[in-house]
Amino acid sequence: MPVPFLAIEDTGPLPGPSQVRVMHVTADRTQLIHESYSTPSVRLALKAEDAPRGLLDGAWWPRSRNLLRELPALTDVLDRRWGRITRVSVNPTHWPVIPREVPVTGHVVKIGWFKEEQDPHKLVLLSYRIGRWDLLVIPPQANAATAARLMAAATDSGLRLTASALVAADDTARIRSAEQRTREERWESDGGPAPVAPATSRSAPVPAHACEV
């Protein structure tokens, strides 16, 4: 059964026009479809077109907080998929410079900002007379593992969390995982616990197919 997840990721330096790698993820394999574009590749994960709408339509992993540099590559992909993007809004918390407009291929995108009304980890895109889409913005400094987790969460129709809630949940899980590893390393360096004496009472036999988790 196909998973409602479409990822477009960087393929690295290529001779000539850059390419994006479109991954249609299924339960048993990943199919890669290569499409050539004249713009640099973009790191983006989108819900499938037939997936239920939720609080987010996908996730975008920019390489910087420079809208003039990052938006053209994003709109080159989304214009083909969603129709011409005419307006974008951000929260200024994580964007140090917000231009009034950004020139992209074939047109100009107007930029707006909302400090109180918009989630600081969300990018809102508007296509004139077509619709609105909301993307989680993954911090540029995030590593690949974090980005992959957030992309999967943002495209999971079963999760109804805001962009900030997804980032906070991932941060919490990452901190707990690091603390667990620290405890395990300390436990190993201390030689582990003392041996446990065998139980005096008889226990039920363990089935042959059972295993410890």
PDB file of C-alpha atoms in Angstrom:
ATOM      1  CA  MET A   1       0.000   0.000   0.000  1.00  0.00           C
ATOM      2  CA  PRO A   2       1.604   3.336  -0.995  1.00  0.00           C
ATOM      3  CA  VAL A   3       2.573   5.691   1.791  1.00  0.00           C
ATOM      4  CA  PRO A   4       1.264   9.260   1.185  1.00  0.00           C
ATOM      5  CA  PHE A   5       4.728  10.730   0.991  1.00  0.00           C
ATOM      6  CA  LEU A   6       6.597  12.385  -1.850  1.00  0.00           C
ATOM      7  CA  ALA A   7      10.162  13.496  -1.176  1.00  0.00           C
ATOM      8  CA  ILE A   8      12.283  15.674  -3.403  1.00  0.00           C
ATOM      9  CA  GLU A   9      15.886  15.714  -2.285  1.00  0.00           C
ATOM     10  CA  ASP A  10      19.301  16.978  -3.253  1.00  0.00           C
ATOM     11  CA  THR A  11      21.235  14.745  -5.621  1.00  0.00           C
ATOM     12  CA  GLY A  12      24.536  16.588  -5.232  1.00  0.00           C
ATOM     13  CA  PRO A  13      26.582  18.344  -7.912  1.00  0.00           C
ATOM     14  CA  LEU A  14      25.677  17.305 -11.431  1.00  0.00           C
ATOM     15  CA  PRO A  15      27.083  18.365 -14.800  1.00  0.00           C
ATOM     16  CA  GLY A  16      24.661  20.611 -16.654  1.00  0.00           C
ATOM     17  CA  PRO A  17      21.141  21.249 -15.318  1.00  0.00           C
ATOM     18  CA  SER A  18      20.541  20.044 -11.788  1.00  0.00           C
ATOM     19  CA  GLN A  19      18.109  17.263 -11.045  1.00  0.00           C
ATOM     20  CA  VAL A  20      15.751  16.516  -8.244  1.00  0.00           C
ATOM     21  CA  ARG A  21      15.133  13.007  -7.060  1.00  0.00           C
ATOM     22  CA  VAL A  22      11.470  12.243  -6.594  1.00  0.00           C
ATOM     23  CA  MET A  23      10.904   9.304  -4.271  1.00  0.00           C
ATOM     24  CA  HIS A  24       7.561   7.528  -4.345  1.00  0.00           C
ATOM     25  CA  VAL A  25       7.745   5.486  -1.166  1.00  0.00           C
ATOM     26  CA  THR A  26       5.868   2.197  -0.992  1.00  0.00           C
ATOM     27  CA  ALA A  27       5.723  -0.426   1.709  1.00  0.00           C
ATOM     28  CA  ASP A  28       8.216  -2.689  -0.002  1.00  0.00           C
ATOM     29  CA  ARG A  29      10.524  -0.512  -2.090  1.00  0.00           C
ATOM     30  CA  THR A  30      11.488   3.035  -3.113  1.00  0.00           C
ATOM     31  CA  GLN A  31      11.149   4.023  -6.747  1.00  0.00           C
ATOM     32  CA  LEU A  32      13.335   6.878  -7.967  1.00  0.00           C
ATOM     33  CA  ILE A  33      12.121   9.040 -10.819  1.00  0.00           C
ATOM     34  CA  HIS A  34      14.598  11.587 -12.144  1.00  0.00           C
ATOM     35  CA  GLU A  35      13.328  14.891 -13.520  1.00  0.00           C
ATOM     36  CA  SER A  36      15.595  17.638 -14.848  1.00  0.00           C
ATOM     37  CA  TYR A  37      15.143  21.257 -13.868  1.00  0.00           C
ATOM     38  CA  SER A  38      17.206  24.333 -14.691  1.00  0.00           C
ATOM     39  CA  THR A  39      17.313  25.403 -11.026  1.00  0.00           C
ATOM     40  CA  PRO A  40      19.282  23.907  -8.131  1.00  0.00           C
ATOM     41  CA  SER A  41      17.633  20.942  -6.477  1.00  0.00           C
ATOM     42  CA  VAL A  42      15.453  21.431  -3.417  1.00  0.00           C
ATOM     43  CA  ARG A  43      14.930  19.300  -0.318  1.00  0.00           C
ATOM     44  CA  LEU A  44      11.202  18.889   0.057  1.00  0.00           C
ATOM     45  CA  ALA A  45       8.659  16.314   1.242  1.00  0.00           C
ATOM     46  CA  LEU A  46       5.001  16.595   0.229  1.00  0.00           C
ATOM     47  CA  LYS A  47       1.881  14.653   1.001  1.00  0.00           C
ATOM     48  CA  ALA A  48       0.448  12.710  -1.895  1.00  0.00           C
ATOM     49  CA  GLU A  49      -2.232  14.608  -3.801  1.00  0.00           C
ATOM     50  CA  ASP A  50      -4.959  12.213  -2.636  1.00  0.00           C
ATOM     51  CA  ALA A  51      -3.890  12.294   1.032  1.00  0.00           C
ATOM     52  CA  PRO A  52      -6.260  13.953   3.538  1.00  0.00           C
ATOM     53  CA  ARG A  53      -5.491  17.609   4.232  1.00  0.00           C
ATOM     54  CA  GLY A  54      -4.259  18.400   7.717  1.00  0.00           C
ATOM     55  CA  LEU A  55      -2.375  21.154   9.484  1.00  0.00           C
ATOM     56  CA  LEU A  56       0.625  20.685   7.183  1.00  0.00           C
ATOM     57  CA  ASP A  57       1.066  19.767   3.531  1.00  0.00           C
ATOM     58  CA  GLY A  58       4.707  18.742   3.835  1.00  0.00           C
ATOM     59  CA  ALA A  59       8.152  19.876   4.940  1.00  0.00           C
ATOM     60  CA  TRP A  60      10.904  21.977   3.403  1.00  0.00           C
ATOM     61  CA  TRP A  61      14.569  21.777   4.415  1.00  0.00           C
ATOM     62  CA  PRO A  62      16.309  24.940   3.171  1.00  0.00           C
ATOM     63  CA  ARG A  63      20.071  25.302   3.231  1.00  0.00           C
ATOM     64  CA  SER A  64      19.977  28.765   4.806  1.00  0.00           C
ATOM     65  CA  ARG A  65      17.654  31.453   6.167  1.00  0.00           C
ATOM     66  CA  ASN A  66      18.110  33.564   3.055  1.00  0.00           C
ATOM     67  CA  LEU A  67      14.733  33.824   1.311  1.00  0.00           C
ATOM     68  CA  LEU A  68      16.209  35.482  -1.768  1.00  0.00           C
ATOM     69  CA  ARG A  69      18.452  32.473  -2.298  1.00  0.00           C
ATOM     70  CA  GLU A  70      16.155  29.668  -1.139  1.00  0.00           C
ATOM     71  CA  LEU A  71      12.701  30.504  -2.518  1.00  0.00           C
ATOM     72  CA  PRO A  72      13.439  30.336  -6.270  1.00  0.00           C
ATOM     73  CA  ALA A  73      14.371  26.649  -6.117  1.00  0.00           C
ATOM     74  CA  LEU A  74      11.288  25.889  -4.023  1.00  0.00           C
ATOM     75  CA  THR A  75       8.856  27.691  -6.306  1.00  0.00           C
ATOM     76  CA  ASP A  76      10.383  26.099  -9.402  1.00  0.00           C
ATOM     77  CA  VAL A  77       9.215  22.741  -8.052  1.00  0.00           C
ATOM     78  CA  LEU A  78       5.894  23.867  -6.566  1.00  0.00           C
ATOM     79  CA  ASP A  79       4.810  25.962  -9.566  1.00  0.00           C
ATOM     80  CA  ARG A  80       4.826  22.765 -11.615  1.00  0.00           C
ATOM     81  CA  ARG A  81       2.868  20.859  -8.999  1.00  0.00           C
ATOM     82  CA  TRP A  82       0.487  23.373  -7.454  1.00  0.00           C
ATOM     83  CA  GLY A  83       0.280  26.215  -9.944  1.00  0.00           C
ATOM     84  CA  ARG A  84       2.093  29.540  -9.809  1.00  0.00           C
ATOM     85  CA  ILE A  85       3.009  30.553  -6.260  1.00  0.00           C
ATOM     86  CA  THR A  86       2.205  34.258  -5.951  1.00  0.00           C
ATOM     87  CA  ARG A  87       2.616  35.005  -2.250  1.00  0.00           C
ATOM     88  CA  VAL A  88       4.534  33.567   0.720  1.00  0.00           C
ATOM     89  CA  SER A  89       4.291  34.426   4.403  1.00  0.00           C
ATOM     90  CA  VAL A  90       6.721  33.672   7.221  1.00  0.00           C
ATOM     91  CA  ASN A  91       7.191  34.403  10.891  1.00  0.00           C
ATOM     92  CA  PRO A  92      10.210  36.725  11.343  1.00  0.00           C
ATOM     93  CA  THR A  93      11.469  34.790  14.381  1.00  0.00           C
ATOM     94  CA  HIS A  94      13.798  32.608  12.291  1.00  0.00           C
ATOM     95  CA  TRP A  95      14.194  34.812   9.199  1.00  0.00           C
ATOM     96  CA  PRO A  96      16.642  37.670   9.855  1.00  0.00           C
ATOM     97  CA  VAL A  97      15.893  39.464   6.558  1.00  0.00           C
ATOM     98  CA  ILE A  98      12.465  39.446   4.913  1.00  0.00           C
ATOM     99  CA  PRO A  99      12.356  41.059   1.459  1.00  0.00           C
ATOM    100  CA  ARG A 100       9.088  42.472   0.187  1.00  0.00           C
ATOM    101  CA  GLU A 101       9.334  40.299  -2.925  1.00  0.00           C
ATOM    102  CA  VAL A 102      11.560  37.612  -4.404  1.00  0.00           C
ATOM    103  CA  PRO A 103      12.195  37.215  -8.144  1.00  0.00           C
ATOM    104  CA  VAL A 104      11.700  33.616  -9.247  1.00  0.00           C
ATOM    105  CA  THR A 105      11.502  31.929 -12.636  1.00  0.00           C
ATOM    106  CA  GLY A 106       9.004  33.815 -14.766  1.00  0.00           C
ATOM    107  CA  HIS A 107       7.406  35.952 -12.055  1.00  0.00           C
ATOM    108  CA  VAL A 108       7.800  37.623  -8.665  1.00  0.00           C
ATOM    109  CA  VAL A 109       6.624  36.240  -5.315  1.00  0.00           C
ATOM    110  CA  LYS A 110       5.324  38.731  -2.744  1.00  0.00           C
ATOM    111  CA  ILE A 111       6.547  38.132   0.812  1.00  0.00           C
ATOM    112  CA  GLY A 112       4.559  38.873   3.961  1.00  0.00           C
ATOM    113  CA  TRP A 113       5.224  38.224   7.605  1.00  0.00           C
ATOM    114  CA  PHE A 114       3.129  37.644  10.724  1.00  0.00           C
ATOM    115  CA  LYS A 115       4.758  37.431  14.147  1.00  0.00           C
ATOM    116  CA  GLU A 116       1.770  36.524  16.299  1.00  0.00           C
ATOM    117  CA  GLU A 117      -0.579  34.873  13.824  1.00  0.00           C
ATOM    118  CA  GLN A 118       1.831  32.439  12.137  1.00  0.00           C
ATOM    119  CA  ASP A 119       3.756  29.493  13.540  1.00  0.00           C
ATOM    120  CA  PRO A 120       7.498  30.366  13.559  1.00  0.00           C
ATOM    121  CA  HIS A 121       8.365  26.986  12.014  1.00  0.00           C
ATOM    122  CA  LYS A 122       5.862  27.241   9.155  1.00  0.00           C
ATOM    123  CA  LEU A 123       5.944  28.641   5.630  1.00  0.00           C
ATOM    124  CA  VAL A 124       2.607  29.532   4.024  1.00  0.00           C
ATOM    125  CA  LEU A 125       2.374  29.563   0.232  1.00  0.00           C
ATOM    126  CA  LEU A 126      -0.522  30.998  -1.773  1.00  0.00           C
ATOM    127  CA  SER A 127      -1.341  30.299  -5.396  1.00  0.00           C
ATOM    128  CA  TYR A 128      -3.661  32.894  -6.945  1.00  0.00           C
ATOM    129  CA  ARG A 129      -7.212  31.518  -7.231  1.00  0.00           C
ATOM    130  CA  ILE A 130      -5.951  27.971  -6.647  1.00  0.00           C
ATOM    131  CA  GLY A 131      -5.204  27.426  -2.991  1.00  0.00           C
ATOM    132  CA  ARG A 132      -3.003  27.623   0.073  1.00  0.00           C
ATOM    133  CA  TRP A 133      -0.355  25.224   1.330  1.00  0.00           C
ATOM    134  CA  ASP A 134       1.466  25.078   4.663  1.00  0.00           C
ATOM    135  CA  LEU A 135       4.970  23.630   4.976  1.00  0.00           C
ATOM    136  CA  LEU A 136       7.017  22.807   8.047  1.00  0.00           C
ATOM    137  CA  VAL A 137      10.387  24.555   7.740  1.00  0.00           C
ATOM    138  CA  ILE A 138      13.125  22.242   8.984  1.00  0.00           C
ATOM    139  CA  PRO A 139      16.010  24.237  10.499  1.00  0.00           C
ATOM    140  CA  PRO A 140      18.859  24.474   7.971  1.00  0.00           C
ATOM    141  CA  GLN A 141      21.363  23.332  10.602  1.00  0.00           C
ATOM    142  CA  ALA A 142      19.457  20.084  11.258  1.00  0.00           C
ATOM    143  CA  ASN A 143      21.276  16.872  10.393  1.00  0.00           C
ATOM    144  CA  ALA A 144      19.961  14.384   7.855  1.00  0.00           C
ATOM    145  CA  ALA A 145      18.465  12.047  10.471  1.00  0.00           C
ATOM    146  CA  THR A 146      16.491  14.857  12.088  1.00  0.00           C
ATOM    147  CA  ALA A 147      15.319  16.128   8.704  1.00  0.00           C
ATOM    148  CA  ALA A 148      14.155  12.657   7.686  1.00  0.00           C
ATOM    149  CA  ARG A 149      12.136  12.252  10.908  1.00  0.00           C
ATOM    150  CA  LEU A 150      10.503  15.652  10.537  1.00  0.00           C
ATOM    151  CA  MET A 151       9.707  15.071   6.857  1.00  0.00           C
ATOM    152  CA  ALA A 152       8.031  11.769   7.712  1.00  0.00           C
ATOM    153  CA  ALA A 153       6.055  13.369  10.547  1.00  0.00           C
ATOM    154  CA  ALA A 154       4.934  16.359   8.456  1.00  0.00           C
ATOM    155  CA  THR A 155       3.603  14.081   5.719  1.00  0.00           C
ATOM    156  CA  ASP A 156       1.874  11.659   8.097  1.00  0.00           C
ATOM    157  CA  SER A 157      -1.861  12.284   7.730  1.00  0.00           C
ATOM    158  CA  GLY A 158      -2.454  10.568  11.051  1.00  0.00           C
ATOM    159  CA  LEU A 159      -0.561  13.264  12.960  1.00  0.00           C
ATOM    160  CA  ARG A 160      -2.387  16.516  13.587  1.00  0.00           C
ATOM    161  CA  LEU A 161       0.366  18.576  15.185  1.00  0.00           C
ATOM    162  CA  THR A 162       1.485  22.094  14.412  1.00  0.00           C
ATOM    163  CA  ALA A 163       4.902  22.757  12.912  1.00  0.00           C
ATOM    164  CA  SER A 164       6.305  23.957  16.248  1.00  0.00           C
ATOM    165  CA  ALA A 165       4.834  20.943  18.055  1.00  0.00           C
ATOM    166  CA  LEU A 166       6.562  18.574  15.619  1.00  0.00           C
ATOM    167  CA  VAL A 167       9.921  20.319  16.080  1.00  0.00           C
ATOM    168  CA  ALA A 168       9.514  20.341  19.876  1.00  0.00           C
ATOM    169  CA  ALA A 169       8.532  16.668  19.956  1.00  0.00           C
ATOM    170  CA  ASP A 170      11.551  15.707  17.881  1.00  0.00           C
ATOM    171  CA  ASP A 171      13.850  17.784  20.096  1.00  0.00           C
ATOM    172  CA  THR A 172      12.455  16.071  23.189  1.00  0.00           C
ATOM    173  CA  ALA A 173      12.864  12.599  21.685  1.00  0.00           C
ATOM    174  CA  ARG A 174      16.423  13.400  20.613  1.00  0.00           C
ATOM    175  CA  ILE A 175      17.351  14.669  24.089  1.00  0.00           C
ATOM    176  CA  ARG A 176      15.855  11.587  25.743  1.00  0.00           C
ATOM    177  CA  SER A 177      17.725   9.339  23.339  1.00  0.00           C
ATOM    178  CA  ALA A 178      20.996  11.117  24.125  1.00  0.00           C
ATOM    179  CA  GLU A 179      20.343  10.821  27.864  1.00  0.00           C
ATOM    180  CA  GLN A 180      19.608   7.117  27.464  1.00  0.00           C
ATOM    181  CA  ARG A 181      22.875   6.590  25.601  1.00  0.00           C
ATOM    182  CA  THR A 182      24.741   8.476  28.339  1.00  0.00           C
ATOM    183  CA  ARG A 183      23.198   6.258  31.020  1.00  0.00           C
ATOM    184  CA  GLU A 184      24.088   3.137  29.069  1.00  0.00           C
ATOM    185  CA  GLU A 185      27.679   4.288  28.568  1.00  0.00           C
ATOM    186  CA  ARG A 186      28.000   5.113  32.265  1.00  0.00           C
ATOM    187  CA  TRP A 187      26.496   1.737  33.145  1.00  0.00           C
ATOM    188  CA  GLU A 188      29.013  -0.056  30.906  1.00  0.00           C
ATOM    189  CA  SER A 189      31.961   1.960  32.253  1.00  0.00           C
ATOM    190  CA  ASP A 190      30.942   1.027  35.812  1.00  0.00           C
ATOM    191  CA  GLY A 191      30.910  -2.646  34.946  1.00  0.00           C
ATOM    192  CA  GLY A 192      27.173  -3.067  34.823  1.00  0.00           C
ATOM    193  CA  PRO A 193      24.929  -4.228  37.688  1.00  0.00           C
ATOM    194  CA  ALA A 194      25.791  -6.973  40.099  1.00  0.00           C
ATOM    195  CA  PRO A 195      24.854 -10.498  38.990  1.00  0.00           C
ATOM    196  CA  VAL A 196      21.278 -11.411  39.817  1.00  0.00           C
ATOM    197  CA  ALA A 197      20.815 -14.576  41.844  1.00  0.00           C
ATOM    198  CA  PRO A 198      18.648 -17.212  40.148  1.00  0.00           C
ATOM    199  CA  ALA A 199      15.042 -17.288  41.279  1.00  0.00           C
ATOM    200  CA  THR A 200      14.182 -20.019  43.777  1.00  0.00           C
ATOM    201  CA  SER A 201      10.692 -20.563  42.446  1.00  0.00           C
ATOM    202  CA  ARG A 202      10.123 -22.510  39.292  1.00  0.00           C
ATOM    203  CA  SER A 203       9.132 -20.451  36.299  1.00  0.00           C
ATOM    204  CA  ALA A 204       7.092 -21.433  33.312  1.00  0.00           C
ATOM    205  CA  PRO A 205       9.089 -22.754  30.345  1.00  0.00           C
ATOM    206  CA  VAL A 206       9.875 -20.184  27.666  1.00  0.00           C
ATOM    207  CA  PRO A 207       8.441 -21.034  24.231  1.00  0.00           C
ATOM    208  CA  ALA A 208      11.053 -21.810  21.627  1.00  0.00           C
ATOM    209  CA  HIS A 209       9.914 -18.947  19.387  1.00  0.00           C
ATOM    210  CA  ALA A 210      10.011 -16.261  22.108  1.00  0.00           C
ATOM    211  CA  CYS A 211      12.692 -13.597  22.108  1.00  0.00           C
ATOM    212  CA  GLU A 212      13.688 -10.676  24.289  1.00  0.00           C
ATOM    213  CA  VAL A 213      12.785  -7.185  23.095  1.00  0.00           C
TER     214      VAL A 213
END
